Coordinates of C-alpha atoms in Angstrom, one line a residue:
V1 CA -86.2 110.4 -68.9
T2 CA -83.2 108.7 -67.6
E3 CA -80.9 106.8 -70.0
P4 CA -80.7 103.1 -69.8
R5 CA -77.9 101.9 -67.6
E6 CA -74.8 100.2 -69.0
W7 CA -74.7 97.0 -67.2
R8 CA -71.1 96.3 -66.4
P9 CA -69.8 94.3 -63.5
L10 CA -67.5 96.4 -61.4
I11 CA -64.1 95.4 -60.0
Y12 CA -63.5 98.7 -58.2
R13 CA -66.4 99.7 -56.0
E14 CA -67.6 102.3 -53.6
C15 CA -69.4 101.9 -50.3
T16 CA -73.2 102.2 -50.7
D17 CA -76.0 103.4 -48.3
L18 CA -73.5 104.4 -45.6
L19 CA -76.2 106.4 -43.7
W20 CA -78.3 103.3 -43.2
L21 CA -75.2 101.4 -42.0
F22 CA -74.5 104.2 -39.5
L23 CA -78.2 104.0 -38.3
F24 CA -77.9 100.2 -37.9
F25 CA -74.8 100.7 -35.8
L26 CA -76.6 103.3 -33.7
F27 CA -79.5 100.9 -33.3
W28 CA -77.2 98.1 -32.1
A29 CA -75.5 100.5 -29.8
G30 CA -78.9 101.0 -28.2
L31 CA -79.4 97.2 -28.1
M32 CA -76.0 96.8 -26.4
F33 CA -77.1 99.5 -23.8
I34 CA -80.3 97.5 -23.1
A35 CA -78.2 94.2 -22.9
G36 CA -75.8 95.9 -20.4
Y37 CA -78.6 97.3 -18.3
A38 CA -80.4 93.9 -18.3
V39 CA -77.2 92.1 -17.2
V40 CA -76.6 94.6 -14.4
A41 CA -80.1 95.2 -13.2
G42 CA -81.6 91.8 -14.0
A43 CA -81.0 88.3 -12.7
A44 CA -81.7 85.8 -15.5
E45 CA -80.4 83.1 -13.2
R46 CA -83.6 83.5 -11.1
L47 CA -85.5 82.2 -14.1
V48 CA -82.9 79.7 -15.3
L49 CA -81.8 78.3 -11.9
G50 CA -85.0 79.1 -10.1
Y51 CA -85.6 80.8 -6.7
D52 CA -87.6 80.3 -3.6
S53 CA -90.2 82.5 -1.9
F54 CA -87.5 83.9 0.5
G55 CA -85.2 85.6 -2.0
N56 CA -82.7 82.7 -2.4
I57 CA -81.5 81.6 -5.8
C58 CA -81.2 77.8 -6.0
G59 CA -77.8 76.2 -6.8
R60 CA -75.6 79.1 -5.5
K61 CA -74.6 81.1 -2.5
N62 CA -76.9 84.0 -1.7
S63 CA -76.6 87.4 -0.1
P64 CA -79.2 88.3 2.6
V65 CA -82.1 90.5 1.7
K66 CA -82.8 93.1 4.4
G67 CA -86.1 92.2 6.3
A68 CA -86.1 88.6 5.0
P69 CA -84.8 86.3 7.8
L70 CA -84.7 83.2 5.7
S71 CA -82.7 84.8 2.9
G72 CA -79.0 84.7 2.3
Q73 CA -78.6 80.9 2.6
D74 CA -76.1 78.7 0.9
M75 CA -78.1 76.7 -1.7
T76 CA -75.2 75.3 -3.6
N77 CA -76.4 71.7 -3.2
K78 CA -80.0 72.6 -3.5
K79 CA -80.5 73.1 -7.2
Y80 CA -84.2 72.4 -7.7
V81 CA -87.4 74.5 -6.9
F82 CA -90.2 72.7 -5.2
F83 CA -93.7 74.1 -4.7
L84 CA -95.6 73.2 -1.6
N85 CA -98.9 73.1 -3.5
S86 CA -97.7 71.9 -6.9
C87 CA -101.1 70.5 -8.1
N88 CA -103.0 73.8 -7.5
L89 CA -100.7 76.5 -8.6
E90 CA -102.4 79.9 -9.2
M91 CA -101.3 83.3 -10.4
Q92 CA -101.7 86.4 -8.2
S93 CA -100.3 89.6 -9.7
L94 CA -98.0 87.6 -12.0
E95 CA -96.6 85.6 -9.1
I96 CA -97.2 82.0 -8.2
S97 CA -99.3 81.8 -5.1
S98 CA -97.7 78.7 -3.7
V99 CA -94.6 78.9 -1.4
S100 CA -91.5 77.6 -3.2
L101 CA -88.4 76.1 -1.7
C102 CA -84.9 75.1 -2.9
V103 CA -84.4 71.3 -2.5
S104 CA -81.6 68.9 -3.3
S105 CA -83.9 66.4 -5.0
C106 CA -87.4 66.1 -6.2
P107 CA -89.6 63.3 -4.7
Q108 CA -89.7 60.4 -7.0
E109 CA -92.6 58.6 -5.3
Q110 CA -95.9 59.8 -3.9
L111 CA -95.7 60.9 -0.2
N112 CA -99.0 60.5 1.7
S113 CA -98.2 61.6 5.2
L114 CA -95.9 63.8 7.4
E115 CA -94.0 60.6 8.3
D116 CA -93.3 60.1 4.6
L117 CA -92.0 63.6 4.4
Q118 CA -89.9 63.1 7.4
G119 CA -88.4 59.8 6.0
F120 CA -87.8 61.5 2.7
A121 CA -85.8 64.3 4.3
R122 CA -83.7 61.9 6.4
I123 CA -82.9 59.5 3.5
N124 CA -82.3 62.1 0.8
G125 CA -81.2 65.0 2.9
S126 CA -83.8 67.2 1.2
S127 CA -86.4 69.0 3.4
L128 CA -89.7 69.6 1.7
C129 CA -91.0 71.9 4.5
V130 CA -90.1 75.5 5.2
Y131 CA -86.5 76.0 6.3
N132 CA -87.1 77.1 9.9
L133 CA -89.0 73.8 10.7
N134 CA -86.7 71.1 12.0
V135 CA -87.1 67.7 10.5
S136 CA -87.7 66.0 13.8
S137 CA -90.7 68.4 14.4
Y138 CA -92.7 67.5 11.3
T139 CA -95.1 65.3 13.3
L140 CA -95.0 67.4 16.5
N141 CA -95.4 71.0 15.3
P142 CA -99.2 71.9 15.1
K143 CA -98.4 74.3 12.2
A144 CA -96.7 71.6 10.2
S145 CA -99.7 71.4 7.8
E146 CA -99.1 75.0 6.9
L147 CA -95.3 74.8 6.7
C148 CA -95.2 71.6 4.7
P149 CA -96.5 70.7 1.3
T150 CA -100.1 69.7 0.6
L151 CA -100.7 66.0 1.0
P152 CA -100.4 63.8 -0.9
V153 CA -97.3 65.0 -2.6
P154 CA -97.3 63.6 -6.2
P155 CA -94.1 62.2 -7.7
S156 CA -92.2 64.8 -9.6
K157 CA -89.2 65.2 -11.8
S158 CA -86.9 68.1 -12.4
F159 CA -87.5 70.0 -15.7
P160 CA -84.4 70.4 -17.8
L161 CA -82.8 73.9 -17.8
L162 CA -85.4 75.4 -15.6
N163 CA -84.7 73.1 -12.6
R164 CA -88.3 73.1 -11.4
C165 CA -89.9 70.0 -9.8
I166 CA -92.8 69.2 -12.1
P167 CA -95.4 66.6 -11.1
Q168 CA -95.5 63.6 -13.3
N169 CA -99.2 63.0 -12.6
P170 CA -100.9 64.0 -15.9
E171 CA -103.6 65.8 -13.9
C172 CA -101.1 68.1 -12.2
Y173 CA -98.6 68.3 -15.1
S174 CA -100.4 70.8 -17.4
K175 CA -101.4 73.1 -14.5
S176 CA -97.9 73.2 -13.1
A177 CA -96.3 73.9 -16.5
S178 CA -98.8 76.6 -17.4
A179 CA -98.4 78.3 -14.0
L180 CA -94.6 78.4 -14.3
I181 CA -94.8 80.0 -17.7
S182 CA -97.4 82.5 -16.5
A183 CA -94.8 83.6 -13.9
V184 CA -92.6 84.7 -16.8
N185 CA -95.1 86.4 -19.1
E186 CA -98.7 87.5 -18.7
M187 CA -99.8 87.0 -22.3
D188 CA -102.5 84.3 -22.5
A189 CA -101.4 83.1 -26.0
L190 CA -97.8 82.7 -24.9
H191 CA -99.1 80.7 -21.8
R192 CA -100.7 78.1 -24.0
I193 CA -97.9 77.9 -26.5
L194 CA -95.1 77.4 -24.0
A195 CA -97.1 75.2 -21.7
G196 CA -97.9 73.0 -24.6
I197 CA -94.2 72.9 -25.6
L198 CA -93.3 72.0 -22.0
A199 CA -95.7 69.1 -22.0
G200 CA -94.6 67.7 -25.3
R201 CA -91.0 69.0 -25.5
D202 CA -89.5 65.6 -26.5
T203 CA -92.0 65.2 -29.4
V204 CA -91.4 68.8 -30.6
I205 CA -87.6 68.3 -30.6
G206 CA -87.9 65.0 -32.4
L207 CA -90.2 66.5 -35.1
S208 CA -87.8 69.4 -35.6
V209 CA -84.9 67.0 -36.2
L210 CA -87.2 65.2 -38.6
S211 CA -87.8 68.4 -40.6
L212 CA -84.0 68.9 -40.8
A213 CA -83.6 65.4 -42.2
F214 CA -86.3 66.0 -44.8
S215 CA -84.6 69.2 -45.9
F216 CA -81.3 67.4 -46.4
I217 CA -83.1 64.8 -48.5
L218 CA -84.6 67.5 -50.7
I219 CA -81.3 69.2 -51.2
L220 CA -79.9 65.9 -52.5
T221 CA -83.0 65.4 -54.6
F222 CA -82.6 68.8 -56.3
T223 CA -78.9 68.3 -56.7
F224 CA -79.3 65.0 -58.5
I225 CA -82.7 65.6 -60.0
R226 CA -84.0 63.4 -62.8
T227 CA -87.4 63.1 -64.5
L228 CA -88.4 60.2 -62.3
L229 CA -87.5 62.2 -59.1
V230 CA -89.7 65.1 -60.2
H231 CA -92.7 62.9 -60.7
T232 CA -92.0 61.1 -57.4
L233 CA -91.7 64.4 -55.5
I234 CA -95.0 65.7 -57.0
A235 CA -96.7 62.4 -56.2
L236 CA -95.4 62.5 -52.6
V237 CA -96.6 66.1 -52.2
V238 CA -100.1 65.2 -53.6
F239 CA -100.2 62.2 -51.3
G240 CA -99.0 64.2 -48.3
L241 CA -101.6 67.0 -48.9
L242 CA -104.5 64.6 -49.3
F243 CA -103.4 62.4 -46.4
V244 CA -102.8 65.3 -43.9
S245 CA -106.1 66.9 -44.8
G246 CA -107.9 63.6 -44.3
V247 CA -106.2 62.9 -41.0
L248 CA -107.1 66.4 -39.8
W249 CA -110.8 66.0 -40.7
W250 CA -110.8 62.5 -39.0
L251 CA -109.2 63.8 -35.8
Y252 CA -111.7 66.7 -35.8
Y253 CA -114.6 64.3 -36.1
D254 CA -113.1 62.0 -33.5
Y255 CA -112.5 64.7 -30.9
R256 CA -115.8 66.4 -31.5
N257 CA -117.7 63.2 -30.8
D258 CA -115.6 62.2 -27.8
P259 CA -118.0 62.3 -24.7
S260 CA -115.0 62.8 -22.3
T261 CA -114.2 66.2 -23.8
E262 CA -114.8 68.6 -20.9
L263 CA -111.7 70.7 -20.3
E264 CA -111.4 74.1 -22.0
T265 CA -108.1 73.2 -23.5
E266 CA -109.6 70.2 -25.2
K267 CA -112.4 72.3 -26.6
E268 CA -109.7 74.7 -28.0
N269 CA -108.0 71.7 -29.6
I270 CA -111.3 71.0 -31.5
K271 CA -111.5 74.6 -32.8
F272 CA -107.9 74.6 -33.9
L273 CA -108.3 71.2 -35.6
L274 CA -111.3 72.6 -37.6
G275 CA -109.2 75.6 -38.6
Y276 CA -106.3 73.4 -39.6
A277 CA -108.5 71.1 -41.6
V278 CA -110.2 73.9 -43.5
F279 CA -106.9 75.6 -44.2
S280 CA -105.2 72.4 -45.3
T281 CA -108.1 71.5 -47.6
I282 CA -108.0 75.0 -49.3
V283 CA -104.2 74.7 -49.7
T284 CA -104.6 71.2 -51.1
V285 CA -107.2 72.3 -53.7
V286 CA -105.2 75.3 -54.8
L287 CA -101.9 73.4 -55.2
L288 CA -103.6 70.4 -57.0
S289 CA -105.1 72.9 -59.4
L290 CA -101.8 74.5 -60.0
I291 CA -100.1 71.2 -60.6
L292 CA -102.8 70.2 -63.0
V293 CA -102.4 73.5 -65.0
L294 CA -98.6 73.3 -65.0
R295 CA -98.3 69.6 -65.7
K296 CA -97.2 70.2 -69.3
R297 CA -94.3 72.2 -68.2
L298 CA -93.0 69.6 -65.7
Q299 CA -90.5 68.2 -68.4
F300 CA -88.7 71.6 -68.2
T301 CA -88.1 71.0 -64.5
V302 CA -85.2 68.6 -65.2
Q303 CA -83.6 71.1 -67.6
L304 CA -84.1 74.0 -65.2
F305 CA -82.5 72.3 -62.3
R306 CA -79.7 71.1 -64.6
M307 CA -78.9 74.7 -65.3
I308 CA -79.0 75.5 -61.6
N309 CA -76.9 72.5 -60.6
K310 CA -74.4 73.4 -63.3
M311 CA -74.0 76.8 -61.7
I312 CA -73.8 75.3 -58.2
S313 CA -71.3 72.7 -59.3
R314 CA -68.9 75.6 -60.1
I315 CA -69.6 77.0 -56.5
P316 CA -70.1 73.8 -54.4
F317 CA -69.7 75.8 -51.1
L318 CA -73.0 77.5 -51.8
L319 CA -74.7 74.4 -50.4
F320 CA -73.1 75.1 -47.0
Q321 CA -74.1 78.8 -46.9
P322 CA -77.5 78.2 -45.3
L323 CA -75.9 76.1 -42.6
W324 CA -73.6 79.0 -41.6
S325 CA -76.5 81.4 -41.7
F326 CA -78.6 79.1 -39.6
L327 CA -75.8 78.8 -37.0
V328 CA -75.4 82.6 -36.9
L329 CA -79.2 83.0 -36.4
I330 CA -79.1 80.4 -33.6
V331 CA -76.3 82.3 -31.9
F332 CA -78.2 85.6 -32.2
W333 CA -81.4 84.1 -31.0
V334 CA -79.7 82.6 -27.9
F335 CA -78.2 86.0 -27.2
W336 CA -81.6 87.6 -27.7
V337 CA -83.4 85.2 -25.3
A338 CA -80.7 85.6 -22.7
V339 CA -81.1 89.4 -22.8
L340 CA -84.9 89.0 -22.7
L341 CA -84.7 86.8 -19.6
S342 CA -82.4 89.3 -17.9
L343 CA -84.6 92.2 -18.9
G344 CA -87.7 90.5 -17.6
T345 CA -86.1 90.0 -14.2
A346 CA -84.8 93.5 -13.8
G347 CA -86.4 94.8 -10.7
T348 CA -86.1 95.4 -6.9
A349 CA -86.9 93.0 -4.0
Q350 CA -89.8 93.9 -1.8
I351 CA -90.7 92.1 1.5
T352 CA -94.2 90.8 2.0
S353 CA -96.0 89.2 4.9
G354 CA -94.2 86.2 6.5
G355 CA -90.8 87.4 5.5
Q356 CA -91.3 86.4 1.9
V357 CA -89.6 88.3 -1.0
E358 CA -91.3 89.5 -4.2
Y359 CA -89.5 91.1 -7.2
R360 CA -91.2 94.1 -8.8
T361 CA -90.5 95.0 -12.4
A362 CA -88.5 98.3 -12.9
S363 CA -90.2 101.1 -14.8
G364 CA -89.5 101.5 -18.5
I365 CA -88.9 97.8 -19.0
H366 CA -91.8 97.6 -21.5
Y367 CA -90.3 100.1 -23.8
M368 CA -87.0 98.3 -23.7
A369 CA -88.8 95.1 -24.5
W370 CA -90.4 96.5 -27.6
Y371 CA -87.0 97.9 -28.7
H372 CA -85.6 94.4 -28.1
F373 CA -88.4 92.8 -30.1
V374 CA -87.7 95.1 -33.1
A375 CA -84.1 94.2 -32.9
L376 CA -85.1 90.5 -33.2
I377 CA -86.9 91.1 -36.5
W378 CA -84.4 93.6 -38.0
T379 CA -81.3 91.6 -37.2
S380 CA -82.8 88.3 -38.3
E381 CA -83.9 89.8 -41.6
F382 CA -80.4 91.4 -41.9
I383 CA -78.7 88.0 -41.5
L384 CA -81.0 86.4 -44.1
A385 CA -80.4 89.3 -46.5
C386 CA -76.6 88.8 -46.1
Q387 CA -77.1 85.2 -47.1
Q388 CA -79.1 86.2 -50.2
M389 CA -76.5 88.8 -51.3
T390 CA -73.7 86.3 -50.7
I391 CA -75.3 83.7 -53.0
A392 CA -76.2 86.3 -55.6
G393 CA -72.7 87.8 -55.6
A394 CA -71.2 84.3 -56.1
V395 CA -73.6 83.5 -59.0
V396 CA -72.8 86.9 -60.6
T397 CA -69.1 86.3 -60.3
C398 CA -69.3 82.9 -62.1
Y399 CA -71.8 84.0 -64.7
F400 CA -69.8 87.0 -65.9
N401 CA -66.7 84.9 -66.4
R402 CA -65.5 84.2 -70.0
N403 CA -63.5 81.1 -69.3
K404 CA -66.2 78.7 -68.2
N405 CA -63.7 75.9 -67.9
S406 CA -61.7 77.9 -65.3
P407 CA -64.2 79.4 -62.8
P408 CA -63.0 82.1 -60.4
R409 CA -61.2 81.1 -57.3
H410 CA -63.2 81.2 -54.0
P411 CA -66.3 83.0 -55.4
V412 CA -68.2 82.7 -52.1
L413 CA -65.3 84.2 -50.1
S414 CA -65.0 86.9 -52.7
S415 CA -68.8 87.7 -52.5
I416 CA -68.6 87.8 -48.7
S417 CA -65.6 90.2 -48.9
V418 CA -67.4 92.5 -51.3
L419 CA -70.5 92.5 -49.1
F420 CA -68.7 93.4 -45.9
C421 CA -66.4 95.9 -47.5
Y422 CA -68.9 97.8 -49.6
H423 CA -72.5 96.8 -49.5
L424 CA -73.6 96.2 -45.9
G425 CA -75.5 99.5 -45.9
T426 CA -77.6 98.2 -48.9
V427 CA -78.5 95.0 -47.0
V428 CA -79.3 97.0 -43.9
K429 CA -81.7 99.2 -45.9
G430 CA -83.5 96.2 -47.6
S431 CA -83.9 94.4 -44.3
C432 CA -85.2 97.6 -42.6
L433 CA -87.9 97.9 -45.1
I434 CA -89.0 94.4 -44.5
T435 CA -89.0 95.1 -40.7
I436 CA -91.1 98.2 -41.2
L437 CA -93.7 96.1 -43.0
R438 CA -93.7 93.3 -40.5
I439 CA -94.2 95.5 -37.4
P440 CA -97.7 96.7 -38.4
R441 CA -98.7 93.1 -39.1
I442 CA -97.7 92.1 -35.6
F443 CA -99.5 95.1 -34.1
L444 CA -102.6 94.2 -36.1
L445 CA -102.4 90.6 -34.8
Y446 CA -102.2 92.0 -31.2
L447 CA -105.2 94.2 -31.9
Y448 CA -107.1 91.3 -33.4
N449 CA -106.6 89.2 -30.3
F450 CA -107.8 92.1 -28.2
L451 CA -110.9 92.7 -30.4
K452 CA -111.7 89.0 -30.9
Q453 CA -113.1 88.8 -27.4
K454 CA -115.7 91.5 -28.4
E455 CA -116.7 89.3 -31.4
S456 CA -116.8 92.3 -33.7
A457 CA -117.3 91.1 -37.3
C458 CA -116.3 94.5 -38.7
A459 CA -113.0 94.4 -36.7
K460 CA -112.2 90.9 -38.0
C461 CA -112.9 91.9 -41.6
L462 CA -110.7 95.0 -41.3
F463 CA -108.0 93.0 -39.7
K464 CA -108.0 90.3 -42.4
S465 CA -108.0 92.9 -45.1
C466 CA -105.1 94.9 -43.6
C467 CA -103.0 91.8 -42.8
G468 CA -103.6 90.5 -46.3
W469 CA -102.5 93.8 -47.8
F470 CA -99.4 94.0 -45.7
G471 CA -98.6 90.3 -46.5
C472 CA -98.8 90.8 -50.2
L473 CA -96.7 94.0 -50.0
E474 CA -94.1 92.2 -47.9
R475 CA -93.8 89.3 -50.5
C476 CA -93.5 91.8 -53.4
L477 CA -90.8 93.7 -51.5
R478 CA -88.9 90.5 -50.7
Y479 CA -88.9 89.6 -54.4
F480 CA -87.6 93.0 -55.5
N481 CA -85.1 93.1 -52.7
Q482 CA -83.5 89.9 -54.0
H483 CA -83.1 91.3 -57.5
A484 CA -81.9 94.6 -56.0
Y485 CA -79.1 92.7 -54.1
T486 CA -78.1 91.0 -57.4
T487 CA -78.0 94.3 -59.2
T488 CA -75.9 95.8 -56.5
A489 CA -73.5 92.8 -56.8
I490 CA -73.2 93.6 -60.5
N491 CA -73.1 97.4 -60.7
G492 CA -72.1 98.4 -57.2
T493 CA -75.0 100.9 -56.9
D494 CA -77.1 101.8 -53.9
F495 CA -80.3 100.1 -52.9
C496 CA -82.7 102.5 -54.6
T497 CA -80.8 102.7 -57.8
S498 CA -80.4 99.0 -57.9
S499 CA -84.1 98.5 -57.3
K500 CA -85.0 100.9 -60.1
D501 CA -82.6 99.2 -62.5
A502 CA -83.8 95.7 -61.6
V503 CA -87.4 96.7 -62.1
F504 CA -86.6 98.2 -65.5
I505 CA -84.7 95.1 -66.8
L506 CA -87.3 92.7 -65.4
A507 CA -90.1 94.6 -67.0
K508 CA -88.3 94.7 -70.3
N509 CA -87.6 91.0 -70.3
S510 CA -90.6 89.7 -68.4
T511 CA -91.9 87.6 -71.3
K512 CA -88.6 85.8 -71.5
I513 CA -87.9 84.9 -67.9
A514 CA -91.0 85.5 -65.8
S515 CA -92.6 82.1 -66.4
I516 CA -89.3 80.3 -65.8
I517 CA -88.7 82.1 -62.4
C518 CA -92.3 81.5 -61.3
F519 CA -92.2 77.9 -62.3
G520 CA -88.9 77.3 -60.7
G521 CA -90.1 79.0 -57.5
F522 CA -93.3 76.8 -57.6
I523 CA -91.3 73.6 -57.7
I524 CA -89.1 74.7 -54.8
F525 CA -92.3 75.7 -52.9
L526 CA -93.6 72.2 -53.5
G527 CA -90.4 71.0 -51.8
K528 CA -91.2 73.1 -48.8
V529 CA -94.7 71.8 -48.7
F530 CA -93.3 68.2 -48.8
V531 CA -91.2 68.9 -45.7
V532 CA -94.1 70.5 -43.8
C533 CA -96.7 67.9 -44.8
F534 CA -94.7 64.9 -43.6
T535 CA -93.4 66.6 -40.5
V536 CA -97.0 67.6 -39.5
F537 CA -98.1 64.1 -40.3
G538 CA -95.5 62.7 -37.9
G539 CA -96.7 65.3 -35.3
L540 CA -100.3 64.3 -35.7
M541 CA -99.5 60.7 -35.1
A542 CA -97.2 61.4 -32.1
F543 CA -99.5 63.9 -30.4
N544 CA -102.6 61.8 -31.0
Y545 CA -101.1 58.9 -29.2
H546 CA -100.5 61.2 -26.2
R547 CA -103.9 62.7 -25.6
E548 CA -103.0 63.4 -22.0
L549 CA -101.0 66.3 -23.4
Q550 CA -104.1 68.5 -23.4
A551 CA -102.7 71.5 -25.3
W552 CA -101.0 69.9 -28.2
V553 CA -102.5 71.6 -31.2
V554 CA -100.6 74.9 -30.8
P555 CA -97.2 73.1 -30.5
L556 CA -98.1 71.3 -33.7
L557 CA -98.6 74.6 -35.4
L558 CA -95.2 75.7 -34.2
V559 CA -93.7 72.5 -35.5
G560 CA -95.2 73.1 -38.9
F561 CA -93.9 76.7 -38.9
F562 CA -90.4 75.6 -37.8
A563 CA -90.4 72.9 -40.6
Y564 CA -91.2 75.6 -43.1
V565 CA -88.5 77.9 -41.8
V566 CA -85.9 75.1 -41.9
S567 CA -86.8 74.0 -45.4
H568 CA -86.9 77.6 -46.6
S569 CA -83.4 78.2 -45.2
F570 CA -81.9 75.3 -46.9
L571 CA -83.8 75.5 -50.2
S572 CA -83.2 79.2 -50.5
V573 CA -79.9 78.3 -52.2
F574 CA -81.8 77.1 -55.3
E575 CA -84.4 79.9 -55.0
V576 CA -81.8 82.7 -55.0
T577 CA -79.7 81.0 -57.6
V578 CA -82.7 80.8 -60.0
D579 CA -83.5 84.5 -59.5
A580 CA -79.9 85.7 -59.8
L581 CA -79.1 83.4 -62.8
F582 CA -82.0 84.6 -64.9
L583 CA -81.5 88.2 -64.0
C584 CA -78.0 87.8 -65.3
F585 CA -79.5 86.2 -68.4
A586 CA -81.8 89.2 -68.9
I587 CA -78.8 91.6 -68.5
D588 CA -76.8 89.5 -70.9
M589 CA -79.5 89.5 -73.5
E590 CA -79.9 93.3 -73.0
T591 CA -76.2 94.2 -73.4
N592 CA -75.0 91.6 -75.9
D593 CA -76.1 90.2 -79.2
G594 CA -74.1 87.1 -79.6
S595 CA -71.8 88.6 -82.3
A596 CA -68.0 88.4 -82.3
E597 CA -67.9 92.0 -81.0
K598 CA -70.5 91.3 -78.2
P599 CA -70.6 87.6 -77.4
Y600 CA -72.9 86.3 -74.8
F601 CA -71.6 85.3 -71.3
M602 CA -74.1 82.4 -71.2
D603 CA -73.6 79.0 -72.8
Q604 CA -75.7 77.6 -75.6
E605 CA -77.6 75.2 -73.3
L606 CA -79.0 78.0 -71.2
L607 CA -80.0 80.1 -74.2
T608 CA -81.7 77.1 -75.9
F609 CA -83.6 76.2 -72.7
V610 CA -85.0 79.7 -72.3
H611 CA -86.1 79.8 -75.9
Q612 CA -87.7 76.4 -75.7
S613 CA -89.5 77.1 -72.4
N614 CA -91.0 80.3 -73.7
K615 CA -91.6 79.1 -77.2
L616 CA -89.5 82.0 -78.6
T617 CA -87.8 79.9 -81.3
E618 CA -90.7 80.2 -83.7
E619 CA -91.6 83.8 -82.8
Q620 CA -88.2 85.4 -83.0
K621 CA -85.3 84.8 -85.2
P622 CA -82.7 82.9 -83.2
R623 CA -79.7 85.0 -82.5
S624 CA -76.4 83.6 -83.7
M625 CA -74.2 82.6 -80.9
K626 CA -70.5 82.2 -81.3
P627 CA -68.7 79.6 -79.1
L628 CA -66.9 81.4 -76.4
Q629 CA -63.1 81.1 -76.3
D630 CA -60.8 81.8 -73.4
N631 CA -59.1 84.7 -75.1
E632 CA -62.2 86.6 -76.1
D633 CA -62.6 90.2 -74.9
G634 CA -65.6 91.3 -72.9
T635 CA -66.8 92.6 -69.6
E636 CA -65.9 90.2 -66.8
L637 CA -66.4 90.3 -63.1
Q638 CA -63.2 89.4 -61.3
P639 CA -63.2 88.2 -57.7
M640 CA -62.0 90.9 -55.3
V641 CA -58.4 90.2 -54.1

């Protein structure tokens, strides 16, 4: 039996989990190889700038492709892609069947005849027919109907970033957007998601900004929380849950009884609405039951957040930590998407009939894409784990400080310094374990989508059971990872040792702090529900007033997911602070007794709060606690210089 560890914050540390850090560097070396190959062999500008059917990239000078007489043209002033049959785009072998051209401007008005096409070309200097057809020959050439766009040509507008001329006619809009996305990826689910985002992009961006605003409001609420604010927050959450559930059921009933519902996408909307309504109702019932059960403990919320805000007031820069982490994630995601676009366009040009050019994907790209996908999960989890350990390290530094009136200087910078100098390997290992659990869930989701078409009840049951098991295991691992990071910040031990020590100390003091941590996490979770509810409510109102956007239910789900991710990123400061603070409390209670020889690091207010919340005052004899003086001896964590 191993002896209990002596919990003592360390000033002098050693590097932990170096092997895992080395593996992470090797993994990123592989990612850099893939990125380099994608840049050299790929042409992301074909997707971003657009290209025509003859091998020319729009908006730049081009080199000629052997065997394609219309390639190698200067398209510097022709920045937009125009499809000759934009209202009936179809996919053939992952390529859009319609001939595409580079044009200088998209037609703003409907063109009904060849004379209109001729006038548009002369006025705007933009030919909408194949390059080798002279403008003056539009009405004379017998093959003009084959070399010019299908009439009538609907009014169109260039799509931001992608520079494609998208018809503004609602009947053509959805088909064109879906076909463009299909040219990038062949997965049906991705088609619907991205096509829906294309159709309602302005609404999605507006709702995302709304979720950011709600998250900032919650941070201010938790920072200056009072009893009235707690009851107001809970009342808003209850109102939001009931209202969103009611609106979902009303929309489901309204859409189901709409006689004009004929398109397949509209029928899918009804199915999604039914699923949303059922899920929202279940969540509402569960949360209302929990609020009812825990209503007597709501008065402890103000005291709990007073303890948290007291700690954060000593480290005010903690509130900015999620912002920096979010910016780092955005930079990485942009890099990841850029590499993915380049990787997806890595291939060779092949000449087809009529002198047109098609690009064939190079072999081995699928394996690189899977590697790239794992990099997305692992690196994202690594960045979030770095944020958790930074916050935990700063809390540990301030907690194990004898002079409460003179907090350590720059605890956040000190924590970041300790992390990058000694414990990156520990964070890598923890994030890798999360990644290992997430990959099987994603594979099961892919398998479920494949088997769903066969309508196998056994497969669905097996899928739900496995996904539920992996989900519970992932949540438990995240919980223990956070405490392992805090333990590493204290003792400077590796991941496995820190996990074992954290489990031991939590199990021994579970009766004292478990209910507080769970209740604090529940209140913070209600804050996340508040952000999601009101963001989704705004989305329901916005999308419902634009029913011409046929595939809007899937983007609404993404908006809700993004709202939860944003609120989780910003409220994680309070969540991690709660976990780290009360783990330090458990360690303090384990190693000290409040005597003159072993005084507590905590103040009397924290000790009293814990005793009251767990009703320990009557069950155990209160331990004497001597007021802490600046000159008392004891273990203290000093910021690293």
